[in-house]
Coordinates of C-alpha atoms in Angstrom, one line a residue:
Chain A
X1 CA -33.7 78.8 -16.5
X2 CA -37.1 77.3 -17.3
X3 CA -38.1 76.1 -20.7
X4 CA -41.7 75.8 -21.5
X5 CA -42.0 74.8 -25.2
X6 CA -43.0 76.8 -28.2
X7 CA -44.4 80.3 -28.0
X8 CA -48.0 79.3 -28.8
X9 CA -48.4 77.7 -25.4
X10 CA -48.2 81.2 -23.9
X11 CA -51.2 82.4 -25.9
X12 CA -53.7 79.9 -24.5
X13 CA -54.6 79.0 -21.0
X14 CA -51.2 78.2 -20.0
X15 CA -49.2 77.2 -17.0
X16 CA -46.6 79.8 -17.8
X17 CA -47.6 82.0 -15.0
X18 CA -47.0 79.1 -12.6
X19 CA -43.4 78.5 -13.6
X20 CA -40.9 78.4 -10.8
X21 CA -43.8 78.6 -8.2
X22 CA -44.7 76.1 -5.5
X23 CA -47.7 74.1 -6.7
X24 CA -50.1 71.5 -5.7
X25 CA -50.8 68.9 -8.3
X26 CA -53.9 66.7 -7.8
X27 CA -53.7 63.4 -9.7
X28 CA -56.5 61.2 -10.9
X29 CA -55.8 58.5 -8.3
X30 CA -56.3 61.1 -5.6
X31 CA -52.6 61.6 -4.8
X32 CA -51.5 65.1 -3.9
X33 CA -48.0 66.1 -5.1
X34 CA -46.2 69.4 -4.3
X35 CA -43.1 70.9 -5.9
X36 CA -41.7 73.7 -8.1
X37 CA -43.0 73.8 -11.6
X38 CA -40.0 73.8 -14.0
X39 CA -41.6 72.9 -17.3
X40 CA -44.9 72.0 -19.0
X41 CA -46.4 71.4 -22.5
X42 CA -49.8 71.6 -24.2
X43 CA -50.8 68.2 -22.7
X44 CA -50.2 69.5 -19.2
X45 CA -47.3 67.1 -18.8
X46 CA -45.4 68.8 -16.0
X47 CA -41.9 68.7 -14.5
X48 CA -41.8 69.2 -10.7
X49 CA -38.6 69.8 -8.9
X50 CA -38.2 68.9 -5.2
X51 CA -41.5 67.0 -5.5
X52 CA -43.1 65.4 -2.5
X53 CA -46.3 63.6 -1.9
X54 CA -48.6 65.0 0.8
X55 CA -50.4 62.1 2.5
X56 CA -53.4 63.0 4.7
X57 CA -55.1 60.5 6.9
X58 CA -57.8 62.0 9.1
X59 CA -56.1 64.9 11.0
X60 CA -52.6 63.6 10.4
X61 CA -50.4 64.5 7.5
X62 CA -46.8 64.0 6.2
X63 CA -44.8 65.0 3.2
X64 CA -42.9 62.1 1.5
X65 CA -39.9 63.4 -0.5
X66 CA -39.8 62.1 -4.1
X67 CA -37.2 64.2 -6.0
X68 CA -37.6 65.3 -9.6
X69 CA -40.9 64.1 -11.2
X70 CA -42.1 64.2 -14.8
X71 CA -45.9 63.8 -14.6
X72 CA -47.9 62.6 -17.6
X73 CA -50.6 65.2 -18.3
X74 CA -53.4 62.6 -18.6
X75 CA -53.2 61.9 -14.9
X76 CA -53.4 65.6 -13.9
X77 CA -56.7 66.8 -12.4
X78 CA -55.7 70.2 -11.2
X79 CA -52.7 72.3 -10.7
X80 CA -53.0 74.9 -7.9
X81 CA -50.8 77.8 -7.0
X82 CA -50.2 77.8 -3.2
X83 CA -50.7 81.1 -1.5
X84 CA -47.5 81.3 0.7
X85 CA -49.2 83.9 2.9
X86 CA -51.8 81.5 4.0
X87 CA -51.6 78.3 6.1
X88 CA -51.3 75.3 3.9
X89 CA -53.6 73.2 6.1
X90 CA -56.2 73.8 8.8
X91 CA -54.7 74.3 12.3
X92 CA -56.2 71.1 13.8
X93 CA -54.0 69.0 11.5
X94 CA -50.8 67.5 12.9
X95 CA -47.6 66.7 11.0
X96 CA -46.2 63.3 11.7
X97 CA -43.2 61.2 10.4
X98 CA -43.3 59.3 7.1
X99 CA -43.4 56.0 9.0
X100 CA -46.4 57.1 11.1
X101 CA -48.4 58.3 8.1
X102 CA -47.6 55.1 6.2
X103 CA -48.9 53.1 9.2
X104 CA -52.1 55.2 9.4
X105 CA -52.6 54.8 5.7
X106 CA -52.3 51.0 6.0
X107 CA -54.8 50.9 8.8
X108 CA -57.2 53.0 6.8
X109 CA -56.9 50.8 3.8
X110 CA -57.4 47.6 5.8
X111 CA -60.6 49.1 7.4
X112 CA -62.0 49.8 3.9
X113 CA -61.0 46.3 2.7
X114 CA -62.7 44.7 5.7
X115 CA -65.9 46.5 4.9
X116 CA -65.7 45.3 1.3
X117 CA -65.0 41.7 2.2
X118 CA -67.8 41.6 4.9
X119 CA -70.2 42.7 2.2
X120 CA -69.1 40.0 -0.1
X121 CA -69.7 37.4 2.6
X122 CA -73.1 38.8 3.3
X123 CA -74.0 38.7 -0.4
X124 CA -72.9 35.1 -0.5
X125 CA -75.3 34.3 2.4
X126 CA -78.1 35.9 0.4
X127 CA -77.9 33.2 -2.2
X128 CA -79.3 30.3 -0.1
Chain B
X1 CA -91.8 76.3 -40.4
X2 CA -88.4 74.5 -40.5
X3 CA -87.0 73.9 -44.0
X4 CA -86.5 70.4 -45.3
X5 CA -82.8 70.5 -44.5
X6 CA -83.4 71.6 -41.0
X7 CA -85.9 68.8 -40.1
X8 CA -84.3 65.8 -41.9
X9 CA -83.0 63.1 -39.6
X10 CA -80.0 61.3 -41.2
X11 CA -77.7 60.7 -38.2
X12 CA -78.1 60.4 -34.5
X13 CA -77.1 64.0 -33.7
X14 CA -79.9 65.3 -36.0
X15 CA -82.4 64.0 -33.3
X16 CA -80.6 66.1 -30.8
X17 CA -80.7 69.2 -33.1
X18 CA -84.5 68.7 -33.2
X19 CA -84.5 68.8 -29.4
X20 CA -83.1 72.3 -29.1
X21 CA -85.1 74.4 -26.7
X22 CA -86.9 71.2 -25.5
X23 CA -86.6 69.4 -22.2
X24 CA -84.4 66.3 -22.6
X25 CA -83.2 63.5 -20.4
X26 CA -79.5 62.8 -20.1
X27 CA -78.0 59.8 -18.4
X28 CA -74.4 60.3 -17.3
X29 CA -71.6 58.2 -15.9
X30 CA -71.3 57.7 -12.1
X31 CA -75.1 57.2 -11.7
X32 CA -76.2 60.7 -12.5
X33 CA -79.3 61.7 -14.5
X34 CA -80.2 65.2 -15.7
X35 CA -83.4 66.7 -17.0
X36 CA -83.3 70.1 -18.5
X37 CA -83.9 72.4 -21.5
X38 CA -81.3 72.0 -24.2
X39 CA -79.8 75.3 -25.2
X40 CA -76.6 74.3 -27.0
X41 CA -74.6 71.2 -27.9
X42 CA -71.7 70.2 -30.2
X43 CA -70.5 67.0 -31.8
X44 CA -68.9 65.7 -28.6
X45 CA -72.3 66.0 -26.9
X46 CA -71.0 68.8 -24.7
X47 CA -74.2 70.7 -23.8
X48 CA -75.7 73.6 -22.1
X49 CA -78.9 72.8 -20.2
X50 CA -81.3 75.2 -18.5
X51 CA -83.6 74.6 -15.5
X52 CA -81.7 71.5 -14.7
X53 CA -82.7 68.8 -12.3
X54 CA -80.0 66.4 -11.4
X55 CA -80.5 63.1 -9.6
X56 CA -77.6 61.2 -8.2
X57 CA -78.2 57.6 -7.1
X58 CA -75.8 56.2 -4.5
X59 CA -75.5 52.8 -3.0
X60 CA -74.6 52.9 0.7
X61 CA -73.7 49.9 2.8
X62 CA -75.3 49.7 6.2
X63 CA -72.5 49.5 8.8
X64 CA -74.4 46.9 10.9
X65 CA -76.3 44.7 8.4
X66 CA -74.1 45.3 5.4
X67 CA -77.3 45.7 3.4
X68 CA -77.3 47.9 0.3
X69 CA -79.3 51.0 0.6
X70 CA -80.2 52.9 -2.6
X71 CA -80.4 56.7 -2.0
X72 CA -81.1 59.4 -4.6
X73 CA -80.2 63.0 -4.1
X74 CA -81.9 65.7 -6.1
X75 CA -80.8 69.3 -6.8
X76 CA -81.6 72.0 -9.3
X77 CA -79.2 74.2 -11.2
X78 CA -80.3 77.2 -13.4
X79 CA -77.7 76.8 -16.2
X80 CA -75.2 73.9 -16.6
X81 CA -72.5 73.1 -19.0
X82 CA -72.1 69.4 -19.3
X83 CA -69.0 67.8 -20.7
X84 CA -69.8 65.3 -23.4
X85 CA -67.4 62.5 -22.4
X86 CA -69.6 61.8 -19.4
X87 CA -72.8 61.3 -21.4
X88 CA -74.2 57.8 -21.8
X89 CA -77.5 58.6 -23.5
X90 CA -79.8 61.4 -24.5
X91 CA -83.5 61.0 -24.8
X92 CA -85.6 63.7 -26.6
X93 CA -89.0 64.6 -25.2
X94 CA -91.8 62.3 -26.1
X95 CA -93.9 63.8 -28.9
X96 CA -97.6 63.1 -28.8
X97 CA -98.9 62.5 -32.3
Chain C
X1 CA -63.5 87.0 -29.7
X2 CA -66.5 85.2 -28.1
X3 CA -69.7 83.6 -29.4
X4 CA -70.8 86.5 -31.6
X5 CA -67.5 86.5 -33.3
X6 CA -67.8 82.8 -33.8
X7 CA -71.1 83.1 -35.4
X8 CA -69.8 85.9 -37.7
X9 CA -66.8 83.8 -38.7
X10 CA -69.1 80.8 -39.4
X11 CA -71.4 82.8 -41.6
X12 CA -68.5 84.3 -43.5
X13 CA -66.6 81.0 -44.1
X14 CA -69.6 78.8 -44.6
X15 CA -68.8 76.7 -41.6
X16 CA -65.2 75.7 -42.0
X17 CA -62.7 77.1 -39.6
X18 CA -59.6 75.0 -40.0
X19 CA -61.7 71.9 -39.4
X20 CA -62.0 72.6 -35.7
X21 CA -65.4 73.2 -34.2
X22 CA -65.3 75.4 -31.2
X23 CA -68.7 76.6 -30.1
X24 CA -68.0 76.0 -26.4
X25 CA -64.5 77.4 -26.6
X26 CA -66.0 80.7 -27.9
X27 CA -68.7 80.6 -25.3
X28 CA -66.3 80.2 -22.4
X29 CA -64.2 83.0 -23.7
X30 CA -67.2 85.3 -23.3
X31 CA -67.4 84.1 -19.6
X32 CA -63.9 85.3 -18.7
X33 CA -64.2 87.5 -15.6
X34 CA -67.4 85.8 -14.4
X35 CA -67.9 83.6 -11.3
X36 CA -68.4 80.0 -12.2
X37 CA -68.5 76.7 -10.3
X38 CA -66.5 73.9 -11.9
X39 CA -67.4 70.4 -10.8
X40 CA -64.9 67.7 -11.4
X41 CA -65.3 64.0 -12.1
X42 CA -63.7 63.3 -8.7
X43 CA -66.6 65.2 -7.1
X44 CA -64.4 68.2 -6.1
X45 CA -66.4 71.4 -6.8
X46 CA -64.5 74.7 -7.0
X47 CA -65.9 78.2 -7.3
X48 CA -63.9 81.0 -8.7
X49 CA -63.5 83.7 -11.3
X50 CA -62.9 82.4 -14.8
X51 CA -59.4 83.7 -15.8
X52 CA -59.0 81.9 -19.1
X53 CA -59.9 78.9 -21.2
X54 CA -58.2 77.1 -24.2
X55 CA -59.3 74.9 -27.1
X56 CA -59.2 71.8 -24.9
X57 CA -61.5 73.6 -22.5
X58 CA -58.7 73.6 -19.9
X59 CA -59.8 76.2 -17.4
X60 CA -57.9 78.7 -15.1
X61 CA -59.7 80.0 -12.1
X62 CA -58.8 82.8 -9.8
X63 CA -59.8 83.6 -6.2
X64 CA -60.9 80.0 -5.8
X65 CA -62.7 78.4 -2.9
X66 CA -63.6 74.7 -2.6
X67 CA -67.3 74.1 -2.0
X68 CA -66.8 71.4 0.6
X69 CA -63.6 72.7 2.2
X70 CA -63.6 70.3 5.2
X71 CA -63.4 67.3 2.9
X72 CA -60.4 68.8 1.0
X73 CA -58.1 70.4 3.6
X74 CA -55.1 70.3 1.1
X75 CA -57.0 72.9 -1.0
X76 CA -57.0 75.5 1.7
X77 CA -54.2 77.7 0.5
X78 CA -54.9 77.3 -3.3
X79 CA -56.1 80.6 -4.6
X80 CA -55.6 80.2 -8.3
X81 CA -55.7 76.9 -10.3
X82 CA -55.5 75.3 -13.6
X83 CA -58.1 72.5 -14.3
X84 CA -57.5 70.0 -17.0
X85 CA -60.5 70.1 -19.4
X86 CA -60.8 66.3 -19.5
X87 CA -61.6 66.0 -15.7
X88 CA -64.5 68.5 -15.8
X89 CA -68.0 67.1 -15.3
X90 CA -70.0 70.3 -15.1
X91 CA -69.6 74.0 -15.1
X92 CA -72.4 75.9 -13.4
X93 CA -73.0 79.1 -15.4
X94 CA -74.2 82.5 -14.1
X95 CA -77.7 83.0 -15.5
X96 CA -77.0 86.6 -16.6
X97 CA -74.2 85.2 -18.9
X98 CA -76.5 82.8 -20.8
X99 CA -77.9 84.3 -24.0
X100 CA -80.2 81.6 -25.1
X101 CA -80.9 83.0 -28.6
X102 CA -77.2 83.4 -29.3
X103 CA -76.6 79.8 -28.1
X104 CA -79.4 78.4 -30.4
X105 CA -78.0 80.3 -33.3
X106 CA -74.4 79.1 -32.7
X107 CA -75.6 75.5 -32.2
X108 CA -77.5 75.4 -35.5
X109 CA -74.5 76.8 -37.3
X110 CA -72.2 74.3 -35.7
X111 CA -74.6 71.4 -36.5
X112 CA -74.7 72.5 -40.2
X113 CA -70.9 72.8 -40.4
X114 CA -70.2 69.5 -38.5

């Protein structure tokens, strides 16, 4: 029951072969979404059903459920077909709860921000 | 000898046409520079270069002193397609009179 | 349907193909089935067999592997992918698939038509 626009999209490099498959969508801001491809067009706008965001912090990861997502093509970097026979992630990675991953993400962000703000302070000192 | 039509320079891209099969310098976004032989280009400045040398300049922040350290990494690639939207400038080879 | 056909069409029509210039589209069609490395603007580099390309230079790769796998663990089980043309920085080309004379010829024709 998928609809994928006019026939000509099937003639070019198209996402038709990915319809109804489980995909990984990389976005320009670095986010990783997963879900079933239900529709697309020539701009690579895509509809993902059962979408979730896979957040990875170091060796920890978690999938945050999102629902039905319509993604604007401009923001799409890559759409990958997941090989269901293979492990999705390396064995050393551990799945944690949504709360835990959000905490880890926050800590990571604060560490980067600290480095940035320390640098600004040092630059300020350089001006004397 | 090139015909008059072939060698006339009326617009910026004519200079690039005259650089076909010559080594050119290309400055790209995200602090990248290329030097290579120009084999093909189009109006978007998409290009194919040969014998390419790429230099990436990165700024690293020292963890202790928070000083900026400039580091350039070099690599060579036999043939490279370059997407035009990343191009900042193209410089043809210097011709000695 | 590749670069030779493009040059043939150019010479026949005097440089006007529906207003769209497509030298690199034609060139990449010739590369289908070859191994290439696509480097993206976010620094991700993927090697794979070129499956297809379209007018926007969107690219489909098969049997892909990420060059720096440890840095991109989420790409581990991706075997085939679609890459949006606009996010491509470079494509490393196999030397045996670069016909310099043909490229020069096509480029001069494209420049004349443009």
